[in-house]
JSON list of N, CA and C in Angstrom, two decimals:
[
{"chain": "A", "resi": 1, "resn": "UNK", "atom": "N", "xyz": [131.74, 110.15, 123.37]},
{"chain": "A", "resi": 1, "resn": "UNK", "atom": "CA", "xyz": [130.68, 109.88, 121.76]},
{"chain": "A", "resi": 1, "resn": "UNK", "atom": "C", "xyz": [131.46, 110.40, 120.77]},
{"chain": "A", "resi": 2, "resn": "UNK", "atom": "N", "xyz": [131.44, 109.49, 119.78]},
{"chain": "A", "resi": 2, "resn": "UNK", "atom": "CA", "xyz": [132.04, 109.53, 118.37]},
{"chain": "A", "resi": 2, "resn": "UNK", "atom": "C", "xyz": [131.96, 110.70, 117.66]},
{"chain": "A", "resi": 3, "resn": "UNK", "atom": "N", "xyz": [130.96, 111.15, 117.91]},
{"chain": "A", "resi": 3, "resn": "UNK", "atom": "CA", "xyz": [129.98, 112.57, 117.07]},
{"chain": "A", "resi": 3, "resn": "UNK", "atom": "C", "xyz": [129.33, 112.05, 116.00]},
{"chain": "A", "resi": 4, "resn": "UNK", "atom": "N", "xyz": [129.58, 110.67, 115.80]},
{"chain": "A", "resi": 4, "resn": "UNK", "atom": "CA", "xyz": [128.65, 110.30, 113.99]},
{"chain": "A", "resi": 4, "resn": "UNK", "atom": "C", "xyz": [127.23, 109.96, 114.46]},
{"chain": "A", "resi": 5, "resn": "UNK", "atom": "N", "xyz": [125.96, 110.48, 113.60]},
{"chain": "A", "resi": 5, "resn": "UNK", "atom": "CA", "xyz": [125.18, 110.38, 113.59]},
{"chain": "A", "resi": 5, "resn": "UNK", "atom": "C", "xyz": [124.57, 109.35, 113.09]},
{"chain": "A", "resi": 6, "resn": "UNK", "atom": "N", "xyz": [123.26, 108.60, 113.58]},
{"chain": "A", "resi": 6, "resn": "UNK", "atom": "CA", "xyz": [123.26, 107.60, 112.65]},
{"chain": "A", "resi": 6, "resn": "UNK", "atom": "C", "xyz": [122.11, 108.39, 111.44]},
{"chain": "A", "resi": 7, "resn": "UNK", "atom": "N", "xyz": [121.79, 107.98, 110.08]},
{"chain": "A", "resi": 7, "resn": "UNK", "atom": "CA", "xyz": [121.21, 107.94, 109.15]},
{"chain": "A", "resi": 7, "resn": "UNK", "atom": "C", "xyz": [120.04, 107.12, 109.23]},
{"chain": "A", "resi": 8, "resn": "UNK", "atom": "N", "xyz": [119.02, 107.85, 108.46]},
{"chain": "A", "resi": 8, "resn": "UNK", "atom": "CA", "xyz": [118.00, 106.99, 108.18]},
{"chain": "A", "resi": 8, "resn": "UNK", "atom": "C", "xyz": [117.31, 106.95, 107.12]},
{"chain": "A", "resi": 9, "resn": "UNK", "atom": "N", "xyz": [116.74, 106.38, 106.70]},
{"chain": "A", "resi": 9, "resn": "UNK", "atom": "CA", "xyz": [115.99, 106.24, 105.64]},
{"chain": "A", "resi": 9, "resn": "UNK", "atom": "C", "xyz": [114.38, 105.32, 105.32]},
{"chain": "A", "resi": 10, "resn": "UNK", "atom": "N", "xyz": [113.54, 105.77, 104.29]},
{"chain": "A", "resi": 10, "resn": "UNK", "atom": "CA", "xyz": [112.66, 104.90, 104.07]},
{"chain": "A", "resi": 10, "resn": "UNK", "atom": "C", "xyz": [112.98, 104.21, 102.90]},
{"chain": "A", "resi": 11, "resn": "UNK", "atom": "N", "xyz": [112.25, 103.21, 102.74]},
{"chain": "A", "resi": 11, "resn": "UNK", "atom": "CA", "xyz": [112.35, 102.19, 101.80]},
{"chain": "A", "resi": 11, "resn": "UNK", "atom": "C", "xyz": [111.19, 101.25, 101.14]},
{"chain": "A", "resi": 12, "resn": "UNK", "atom": "N", "xyz": [110.49, 101.06, 100.08]},
{"chain": "A", "resi": 12, "resn": "UNK", "atom": "CA", "xyz": [108.91, 100.85, 100.21]},
{"chain": "A", "resi": 12, "resn": "UNK", "atom": "C", "xyz": [109.47, 100.28, 98.79]},
{"chain": "A", "resi": 13, "resn": "UNK", "atom": "N", "xyz": [108.80, 98.93, 99.31]},
{"chain": "A", "resi": 13, "resn": "UNK", "atom": "CA", "xyz": [108.51, 97.84, 98.27]},
{"chain": "A", "resi": 13, "resn": "UNK", "atom": "C", "xyz": [107.11, 97.56, 98.33]},
{"chain": "A", "resi": 14, "resn": "UNK", "atom": "N", "xyz": [106.54, 97.12, 96.69]},
{"chain": "A", "resi": 14, "resn": "UNK", "atom": "CA", "xyz": [105.29, 96.53, 96.31]},
{"chain": "A", "resi": 14, "resn": "UNK", "atom": "C", "xyz": [105.38, 95.33, 95.37]},
{"chain": "A", "resi": 15, "resn": "UNK", "atom": "N", "xyz": [104.39, 94.94, 95.54]},
{"chain": "A", "resi": 15, "resn": "UNK", "atom": "CA", "xyz": [104.10, 93.61, 94.41]},
{"chain": "A", "resi": 15, "resn": "UNK", "atom": "C", "xyz": [102.10, 93.28, 94.19]},
{"chain": "A", "resi": 16, "resn": "UNK", "atom": "N", "xyz": [102.31, 92.94, 93.64]},
{"chain": "A", "resi": 16, "resn": "UNK", "atom": "CA", "xyz": [101.00, 92.86, 92.94]},
{"chain": "A", "resi": 16, "resn": "UNK", "atom": "C", "xyz": [100.62, 91.16, 93.50]},
{"chain": "A", "resi": 17, "resn": "UNK", "atom": "N", "xyz": [99.79, 90.43, 94.22]},
{"chain": "A", "resi": 17, "resn": "UNK", "atom": "CA", "xyz": [99.08, 89.10, 94.23]},
{"chain": "A", "resi": 17, "resn": "UNK", "atom": "C", "xyz": [97.69, 88.97, 94.23]},
{"chain": "A", "resi": 18, "resn": "UNK", "atom": "N", "xyz": [97.25, 88.03, 93.78]},
{"chain": "A", "resi": 18, "resn": "UNK", "atom": "CA", "xyz": [95.67, 87.86, 93.33]},
{"chain": "A", "resi": 18, "resn": "UNK", "atom": "C", "xyz": [94.99, 88.43, 94.50]},
{"chain": "A", "resi": 19, "resn": "UNK", "atom": "N", "xyz": [94.06, 88.96, 94.38]},
{"chain": "A", "resi": 19, "resn": "UNK", "atom": "CA", "xyz": [92.84, 89.66, 94.95]},
{"chain": "A", "resi": 19, "resn": "UNK", "atom": "C", "xyz": [91.85, 88.56, 95.48]},
{"chain": "A", "resi": 20, "resn": "UNK", "atom": "N", "xyz": [91.97, 87.92, 96.65]},
{"chain": "A", "resi": 20, "resn": "UNK", "atom": "CA", "xyz": [91.07, 86.83, 97.50]},
{"chain": "A", "resi": 20, "resn": "UNK", "atom": "C", "xyz": [89.78, 86.84, 97.17]},
{"chain": "A", "resi": 21, "resn": "UNK", "atom": "N", "xyz": [89.02, 86.20, 96.33]},
{"chain": "A", "resi": 21, "resn": "UNK", "atom": "CA", "xyz": [87.64, 85.96, 96.65]},
{"chain": "A", "resi": 21, "resn": "UNK", "atom": "C", "xyz": [87.15, 86.39, 97.81]},
{"chain": "A", "resi": 22, "resn": "UNK", "atom": "N", "xyz": [85.55, 86.66, 97.54]},
{"chain": "A", "resi": 22, "resn": "UNK", "atom": "CA", "xyz": [84.72, 86.70, 98.93]},
{"chain": "A", "resi": 22, "resn": "UNK", "atom": "C", "xyz": [84.68, 85.64, 99.95]},
{"chain": "A", "resi": 23, "resn": "UNK", "atom": "N", "xyz": [85.02, 84.24, 99.14]},
{"chain": "A", "resi": 23, "resn": "UNK", "atom": "CA", "xyz": [84.69, 83.08, 99.91]},
{"chain": "A", "resi": 23, "resn": "UNK", "atom": "C", "xyz": [86.19, 82.85, 100.51]},
{"chain": "A", "resi": 24, "resn": "UNK", "atom": "N", "xyz": [86.97, 83.30, 100.03]},
{"chain": "A", "resi": 24, "resn": "UNK", "atom": "CA", "xyz": [88.23, 82.79, 100.35]},
{"chain": "A", "resi": 24, "resn": "UNK", "atom": "C", "xyz": [88.76, 82.83, 102.03]},
{"chain": "A", "resi": 25, "resn": "UNK", "atom": "N", "xyz": [89.12, 81.87, 102.59]},
{"chain": "A", "resi": 25, "resn": "UNK", "atom": "CA", "xyz": [89.66, 81.63, 104.05]},
{"chain": "A", "resi": 25, "resn": "UNK", "atom": "C", "xyz": [91.23, 82.47, 103.85]},
{"chain": "A", "resi": 26, "resn": "UNK", "atom": "N", "xyz": [91.87, 82.87, 105.26]},
{"chain": "A", "resi": 26, "resn": "UNK", "atom": "CA", "xyz": [93.43, 83.27, 105.43]},
{"chain": "A", "resi": 26, "resn": "UNK", "atom": "C", "xyz": [93.98, 82.36, 104.86]},
{"chain": "A", "resi": 27, "resn": "UNK", "atom": "N", "xyz": [94.01, 80.77, 104.94]},
{"chain": "A", "resi": 27, "resn": "UNK", "atom": "CA", "xyz": [94.73, 79.57, 104.05]},
{"chain": "A", "resi": 27, "resn": "UNK", "atom": "C", "xyz": [94.78, 79.82, 102.93]},
{"chain": "A", "resi": 28, "resn": "UNK", "atom": "N", "xyz": [93.84, 80.00, 102.28]},
{"chain": "A", "resi": 28, "resn": "UNK", "atom": "CA", "xyz": [93.64, 80.12, 101.18]},
{"chain": "A", "resi": 28, "resn": "UNK", "atom": "C", "xyz": [94.41, 81.30, 100.41]},
{"chain": "A", "resi": 29, "resn": "UNK", "atom": "N", "xyz": [94.61, 82.02, 100.57]},
{"chain": "A", "resi": 29, "resn": "UNK", "atom": "CA", "xyz": [95.63, 83.32, 100.58]},
{"chain": "A", "resi": 29, "resn": "UNK", "atom": "C", "xyz": [96.71, 82.84, 100.67]},
{"chain": "A", "resi": 30, "resn": "UNK", "atom": "N", "xyz": [97.13, 82.06, 101.68]},
{"chain": "A", "resi": 30, "resn": "UNK", "atom": "CA", "xyz": [98.63, 81.83, 101.97]},
{"chain": "A", "resi": 30, "resn": "UNK", "atom": "C", "xyz": [99.30, 81.98, 101.01]},
{"chain": "A", "resi": 31, "resn": "UNK", "atom": "N", "xyz": [99.49, 81.01, 100.03]},
{"chain": "A", "resi": 31, "resn": "UNK", "atom": "CA", "xyz": [100.05, 80.70, 99.10]},
{"chain": "A", "resi": 31, "resn": "UNK", "atom": "C", "xyz": [100.42, 82.04, 98.14]},
{"chain": "A", "resi": 32, "resn": "UNK", "atom": "N", "xyz": [99.67, 82.30, 97.97]},
{"chain": "A", "resi": 32, "resn": "UNK", "atom": "CA", "xyz": [99.64, 83.94, 96.96]},
{"chain": "A", "resi": 32, "resn": "UNK", "atom": "C", "xyz": [100.39, 84.71, 97.74]},
{"chain": "A", "resi": 33, "resn": "UNK", "atom": "N", "xyz": [99.97, 85.26, 99.16]},
{"chain": "A", "resi": 33, "resn": "UNK", "atom": "CA", "xyz": [100.74, 85.97, 99.79]},
{"chain": "A", "resi": 33, "resn": "UNK", "atom": "C", "xyz": [102.18, 85.90, 99.69]},
{"chain": "A", "resi": 34, "resn": "UNK", "atom": "N", "xyz": [102.55, 84.63, 100.38]},
{"chain": "A", "resi": 34, "resn": "UNK", "atom": "CA", "xyz": [103.63, 84.08, 100.20]},
{"chain": "A", "resi": 34, "resn": "UNK", "atom": "C", "xyz": [104.96, 84.21, 99.42]},
{"chain": "A", "resi": 35, "resn": "UNK", "atom": "N", "xyz": [104.15, 83.73, 98.15]},
{"chain": "A", "resi": 35, "resn": "UNK", "atom": "CA", "xyz": [104.76, 83.76, 96.79]},
{"chain": "A", "resi": 35, "resn": "UNK", "atom": "C", "xyz": [104.86, 85.50, 96.68]},
{"chain": "A", "resi": 36, "resn": "UNK", "atom": "N", "xyz": [104.32, 86.50, 96.69]},
{"chain": "A", "resi": 36, "resn": "UNK", "atom": "CA", "xyz": [104.43, 87.35, 96.83]},
{"chain": "A", "resi": 36, "resn": "UNK", "atom": "C", "xyz": [105.73, 88.37, 97.59]},
{"chain": "A", "resi": 37, "resn": "UNK", "atom": "N", "xyz": [105.29, 88.02, 99.27]},
{"chain": "A", "resi": 37, "resn": "UNK", "atom": "CA", "xyz": [106.73, 88.05, 100.03]},
{"chain": "A", "resi": 37, "resn": "UNK", "atom": "C", "xyz": [107.97, 87.66, 99.65]},
{"chain": "A", "resi": 38, "resn": "UNK", "atom": "N", "xyz": [107.69, 86.57, 98.66]},
{"chain": "A", "resi": 38, "resn": "UNK", "atom": "CA", "xyz": [109.33, 85.99, 98.74]},
{"chain": "A", "resi": 38, "resn": "UNK", "atom": "C", "xyz": [109.85, 86.81, 97.51]},
{"chain": "A", "resi": 39, "resn": "UNK", "atom": "N", "xyz": [109.22, 87.47, 96.67]},
{"chain": "A", "resi": 39, "resn": "UNK", "atom": "CA", "xyz": [109.45, 88.33, 95.72]},
{"chain": "A", "resi": 39, "resn": "UNK", "atom": "C", "xyz": [110.02, 89.82, 96.06]},
{"chain": "A", "resi": 40, "resn": "UNK", "atom": "N", "xyz": [109.63, 90.16, 97.20]},
{"chain": "A", "resi": 40, "resn": "UNK", "atom": "CA", "xyz": [109.58, 91.43, 97.90]},
{"chain": "A", "resi": 40, "resn": "UNK", "atom": "C", "xyz": [111.10, 91.05, 98.39]},
{"chain": "A", "resi": 41, "resn": "UNK", "atom": "N", "xyz": [111.42, 89.79, 99.22]},
{"chain": "A", "resi": 41, "resn": "UNK", "atom": "CA", "xyz": [112.72, 89.41, 99.67]},
{"chain": "A", "resi": 41, "resn": "UNK", "atom": "C", "xyz": [113.76, 89.59, 98.68]},
{"chain": "A", "resi": 42, "resn": "UNK", "atom": "N", "xyz": [113.63, 89.11, 97.66]},
{"chain": "A", "resi": 42, "resn": "UNK", "atom": "CA", "xyz": [114.78, 89.16, 96.60]},
{"chain": "A", "resi": 42, "resn": "UNK", "atom": "C", "xyz": [115.14, 90.01, 95.99]},
{"chain": "A", "resi": 43, "resn": "UNK", "atom": "N", "xyz": [114.32, 90.92, 96.33]},
{"chain": "A", "resi": 43, "resn": "UNK", "atom": "CA", "xyz": [114.66, 92.43, 95.78]},
{"chain": "A", "resi": 43, "resn": "UNK", "atom": "C", "xyz": [115.07, 93.18, 96.87]},
{"chain": "A", "resi": 44, "resn": "UNK", "atom": "N", "xyz": [115.33, 93.22, 98.17]},
{"chain": "A", "resi": 44, "resn": "UNK", "atom": "CA", "xyz": [115.58, 93.81, 99.37]},
{"chain": "A", "resi": 44, "resn": "UNK", "atom": "C", "xyz": [117.01, 93.96, 99.19]},
{"chain": "A", "resi": 45, "resn": "UNK", "atom": "N", "xyz": [117.75, 92.54, 99.52]},
{"chain": "A", "resi": 45, "resn": "UNK", "atom": "CA", "xyz": [119.76, 93.17, 99.46]},
{"chain": "A", "resi": 45, "resn": "UNK", "atom": "C", "xyz": [120.13, 93.89, 98.54]},
{"chain": "A", "resi": 46, "resn": "UNK", "atom": "N", "xyz": [119.67, 93.90, 96.94]},
{"chain": "A", "resi": 46, "resn": "UNK", "atom": "CA", "xyz": [120.34, 94.57, 95.86]},
{"chain": "A", "resi": 46, "resn": "UNK", "atom": "C", "xyz": [119.62, 96.23, 96.34]},
{"chain": "A", "resi": 47, "resn": "UNK", "atom": "N", "xyz": [118.65, 96.63, 96.57]},
{"chain": "A", "resi": 47, "resn": "UNK", "atom": "CA", "xyz": [118.00, 97.53, 96.99]},
{"chain": "A", "resi": 47, "resn": "UNK", "atom": "C", "xyz": [119.27, 98.64, 98.23]},
{"chain": "A", "resi": 48, "resn": "UNK", "atom": "N", "xyz": [119.30, 97.39, 99.14]},
{"chain": "A", "resi": 48, "resn": "UNK", "atom": "CA", "xyz": [120.01, 98.08, 100.29]},
{"chain": "A", "resi": 48, "resn": "UNK", "atom": "C", "xyz": [121.31, 98.06, 99.84]},
{"chain": "A", "resi": 49, "resn": "UNK", "atom": "N", "xyz": [122.22, 97.54, 99.12]},
{"chain": "A", "resi": 49, "resn": "UNK", "atom": "CA", "xyz": [123.34, 98.02, 98.45]},
{"chain": "A", "resi": 49, "resn": "UNK", "atom": "C", "xyz": [123.39, 99.29, 97.59]},
{"chain": "A", "resi": 50, "resn": "UNK", "atom": "N", "xyz": [122.30, 99.37, 96.93]},
{"chain": "A", "resi": 50, "resn": "UNK", "atom": "CA", "xyz": [122.71, 100.43, 96.01]},
{"chain": "A", "resi": 50, "resn": "UNK", "atom": "C", "xyz": [121.57, 101.85, 96.38]},
{"chain": "A", "resi": 51, "resn": "UNK", "atom": "N", "xyz": [121.22, 101.83, 97.57]},
{"chain": "A", "resi": 51, "resn": "UNK", "atom": "CA", "xyz": [120.72, 102.86, 97.85]},
{"chain": "A", "resi": 51, "resn": "UNK", "atom": "C", "xyz": [122.04, 104.03, 98.68]},
{"chain": "A", "resi": 52, "resn": "UNK", "atom": "N", "xyz": [121.92, 105.10, 98.10]},
{"chain": "A", "resi": 52, "resn": "UNK", "atom": "CA", "xyz": [123.00, 106.04, 98.31]},
{"chain": "A", "resi": 52, "resn": "UNK", "atom": "C", "xyz": [124.38, 105.51, 98.97]},
{"chain": "A", "resi": 53, "resn": "UNK", "atom": "N", "xyz": [125.13, 104.65, 98.47]},
{"chain": "A", "resi": 53, "resn": "UNK", "atom": "CA", "xyz": [126.51, 103.94, 98.32]},
{"chain": "A", "resi": 53, "resn": "UNK", "atom": "C", "xyz": [126.42, 102.42, 99.53]},
{"chain": "A", "resi": 54, "resn": "UNK", "atom": "N", "xyz": [125.16, 101.97, 99.57]},
{"chain": "A", "resi": 54, "resn": "UNK", "atom": "CA", "xyz": [125.27, 100.87, 100.40]},
{"chain": "A", "resi": 54, "resn": "UNK", "atom": "C", "xyz": [125.36, 101.15, 102.04]},
{"chain": "A", "resi": 55, "resn": "UNK", "atom": "N", "xyz": [125.34, 100.02, 102.63]},
{"chain": "A", "resi": 55, "resn": "UNK", "atom": "CA", "xyz": [125.79, 99.85, 104.16]},
{"chain": "A", "resi": 55, "resn": "UNK", "atom": "C", "xyz": [124.65, 100.22, 105.03]},
{"chain": "A", "resi": 56, "resn": "UNK", "atom": "N", "xyz": [123.18, 99.82, 104.38]},
{"chain": "A", "resi": 56, "resn": "UNK", "atom": "CA", "xyz": [122.18, 99.95, 105.36]},
{"chain": "A", "resi": 56, "resn": "UNK", "atom": "C", "xyz": [121.59, 98.79, 106.23]},
{"chain": "A", "resi": 57, "resn": "UNK", "atom": "N", "xyz": [121.01, 98.64, 106.85]},
{"chain": "A", "resi": 57, "resn": "UNK", "atom": "CA", "xyz": [120.35, 97.84, 107.75]},
{"chain": "A", "resi": 57, "resn": "UNK", "atom": "C", "xyz": [118.90, 98.35, 107.99]},
{"chain": "A", "resi": 58, "resn": "UNK", "atom": "N", "xyz": [118.48, 96.95, 107.68]},
{"chain": "A", "resi": 58, "resn": "UNK", "atom": "CA", "xyz": [116.75, 96.98, 108.51]},
{"chain": "A", "resi": 58, "resn": "UNK", "atom": "C", "xyz": [116.88, 96.98, 109.70]},
{"chain": "A", "resi": 59, "resn": "UNK", "atom": "N", "xyz": [115.54, 98.76, 110.08]},
{"chain": "A", "resi": 59, "resn": "UNK", "atom": "CA", "xyz": [115.86, 98.76, 111.77]},
{"chain": "A", "resi": 59, "resn": "UNK", "atom": "C", "xyz": [114.56, 98.13, 111.97]},
{"chain": "A", "resi": 60, "resn": "UNK", "atom": "N", "xyz": [113.20, 98.60, 111.44]},
{"chain": "A", "resi": 60, "resn": "UNK", "atom": "CA", "xyz": [112.15, 97.89, 111.12]},
{"chain": "A", "resi": 60, "resn": "UNK", "atom": "C", "xyz": [111.21, 97.58, 110.11]},
{"chain": "A", "resi": 61, "resn": "UNK", "atom": "N", "xyz": [109.84, 97.15, 110.20]},
{"chain": "A", "resi": 61, "resn": "UNK", "atom": "CA", "xyz": [109.47, 97.00, 109.08]},
{"chain": "A", "resi": 61, "resn": "UNK", "atom": "C", "xyz": [108.17, 96.93, 109.03]},
{"chain": "A", "resi": 62, "resn": "UNK", "atom": "N", "xyz": [107.21, 97.09, 107.91]},
{"chain": "A", "resi": 62, "resn": "UNK", "atom": "CA", "xyz": [105.57, 97.21, 108.32]},
{"chain": "A", "resi": 62, "resn": "UNK", "atom": "C", "xyz": [105.27, 96.57, 107.10]},
{"chain": "A", "resi": 63, "resn": "UNK", "atom": "N", "xyz": [103.64, 95.73, 107.21]},
{"chain": "A", "resi": 63, "resn": "UNK", "atom": "CA", "xyz": [103.28, 95.31, 105.73]},
{"chain": "A", "resi": 63, "resn": "UNK", "atom": "C", "xyz": [102.12, 95.43, 105.77]},
{"chain": "A", "resi": 64, "resn": "UNK", "atom": "N", "xyz": [101.49, 96.69, 104.56]},
{"chain": "A", "resi": 64, "resn": "UNK", "atom": "CA", "xyz": [100.02, 96.25, 104.25]},
{"chain": "A", "resi": 64, "resn": "UNK", "atom": "C", "xyz": [99.46, 95.95, 103.15]},
{"chain": "A", "resi": 65, "resn": "UNK", "atom": "N", "xyz": [98.09, 95.30, 103.16]},
{"chain": "A", "resi": 65, "resn": "UNK", "atom": "CA", "xyz": [97.53, 94.90, 102.14]},
{"chain": "A", "resi": 65, "resn": "UNK", "atom": "C", "xyz": [96.32, 95.85, 101.31]},
{"chain": "A", "resi": 66, "resn": "UNK", "atom": "N", "xyz": [96.43, 96.54, 100.22]},
{"chain": "A", "resi": 66, "resn": "UNK", "atom": "CA", "xyz": [95.75, 97.43, 99.48]},
{"chain": "A", "resi": 66, "resn": "UNK", "atom": "C", "xyz": [95.46, 96.54, 97.90]},
{"chain": "A", "resi": 67, "resn": "UNK", "atom": "N", "xyz": [94.13, 96.22, 98.22]},
{"chain": "A", "resi": 67, "resn": "UNK", "atom": "CA", "xyz": [93.46, 95.67, 97.27]},
{"chain": "A", "resi": 67, "resn": "UNK", "atom": "C", "xyz": [94.24, 94.57, 96.84]},
{"chain": "A", "resi": 68, "resn": "UNK", "atom": "N", "xyz": [94.65, 94.67, 96.06]},
{"chain": "A", "resi": 68, "resn": "UNK", "atom": "CA", "xyz": [95.65, 93.46, 95.09]},
{"chain": "A", "resi": 68, "resn": "UNK", "atom": "C", "xyz": [97.16, 93.83, 95.49]},
{"chain": "A", "resi": 69, "resn": "UNK", "atom": "N", "xyz": [97.73, 94.95, 96.03]},
{"chain": "A", "resi": 69, "resn": "UNK", "atom": "CA", "xyz": [99.08, 94.99, 96.21]},
{"chain": "A", "resi": 69, "resn": "UNK", "atom": "C", "xyz": [99.36, 94.47, 97.86]},
{"chain": "A", "resi": 70, "resn": "UNK", "atom": "N", "xyz": [100.70, 94.32, 98.39]},
{"chain": "A", "resi": 70, "resn": "UNK", "atom": "CA", "xyz": [101.29, 94.21, 99.07]},
{"chain": "A", "resi": 70, "resn": "UNK", "atom": "C", "xyz": [102.41, 95.46, 99.27]},
{"chain": "A", "resi": 71, "resn": "UNK", "atom": "N", "xyz": [102.29, 95.81, 100.33]},
{"chain": "A", "resi": 71, "resn": "UNK", "atom": "CA", "xyz": [103.13, 97.17, 100.49]},
{"chain": "A", "resi": 71, "resn": "UNK", "atom": "C", "xyz": [104.06, 96.85, 101.84]},
{"chain": "A", "resi": 72, "resn": "UNK", "atom": "N", "xyz": [105.74, 96.73, 101.35]},
{"chain": "A", "resi": 72, "resn": "UNK", "atom": "CA", "xyz": [106.08, 96.75, 102.35]},
{"chain": "A", "resi": 72, "resn": "UNK", "atom": "C", "xyz": [106.90, 98.05, 102.74]},
{"chain": "A", "resi": 73, "resn": "UNK", "atom": "N", "xyz": [106.72, 98.80, 104.08]},
{"chain": "A", "resi": 73, "resn": "UNK", "atom": "CA", "xyz": [107.89, 99.61, 104.50]},
{"chain": "A", "resi": 73, "resn": "UNK", "atom": "C", "xyz": [108.95, 99.10, 104.79]},
{"chain": "A", "resi": 74, "resn": "UNK", "atom": "N", "xyz": [110.22, 99.55, 104.77]},
{"chain": "A", "resi": 74, "resn": "UNK", "atom": "CA", "xyz": [111.38, 99.35, 105.81]},
{"chain": "A", "resi": 74, "resn": "UNK", "atom": "C", "xyz": [111.54, 100.64, 106.26]},
{"chain": "A", "resi": 75, "resn": "UNK", "atom": "N", "xyz": [112.32, 100.92, 107.52]},
{"chain": "A", "resi": 75, "resn": "UNK", "atom": "CA", "xyz": [112.93, 102.07, 108.20]},
{"chain": "A", "resi": 75, "resn": "UNK", "atom": "C", "xyz": [114.32, 101.21, 108.29]},
{"chain": "A", "resi": 76, "resn": "UNK", "atom": "N", "xyz": [115.45, 101.95, 107.58]},
{"chain": "A", "resi": 76, "resn": "UNK", "atom": "CA", "xyz": [116.41, 101.76, 107.41]},
{"chain": "A", "resi": 76, "resn": "UNK", "atom": "C", "xyz": [117.65, 102.57, 108.25]},
{"chain": "A", "resi": 77, "resn": "UNK", "atom": "N", "xyz": [118.78, 102.25, 108.39]},
{"chain": "A", "resi": 77, "resn": "UNK", "atom": "CA", "xyz": [119.49, 103.11, 109.25]},
{"chain": "A", "resi": 77, "resn": "UNK", "atom": "C", "xyz": [121.08, 102.38, 108.94]},
{"chain": "A", "resi": 78, "resn": "UNK", "atom": "N", "xyz": [121.99, 103.45, 109.00]},
{"chain": "A", "resi": 78, "resn": "UNK", "atom": "CA", "xyz": [123.28, 103.09, 108.81]},
{"chain": "A", "resi": 78, "resn": "UNK", "atom": "C", "xyz": [124.24, 104.16, 109.69]}
]
């Protein structure tokens, strides 16, 4: 073994989306969720490059919906 250990960090990104109405179906919510996820996706690469000198890769992620927020948590490693 080289003796090098991996580093791990969490990165959390959030964005707002329109809260669906009570009668909206998942397909009705799709465009708003897609737009919000694309917004987050556009911020990931700059965040990875600027975090503690860069060199990070995404190991895993989780997406949750909290009212009008999409919260995406990334586990990073380098």
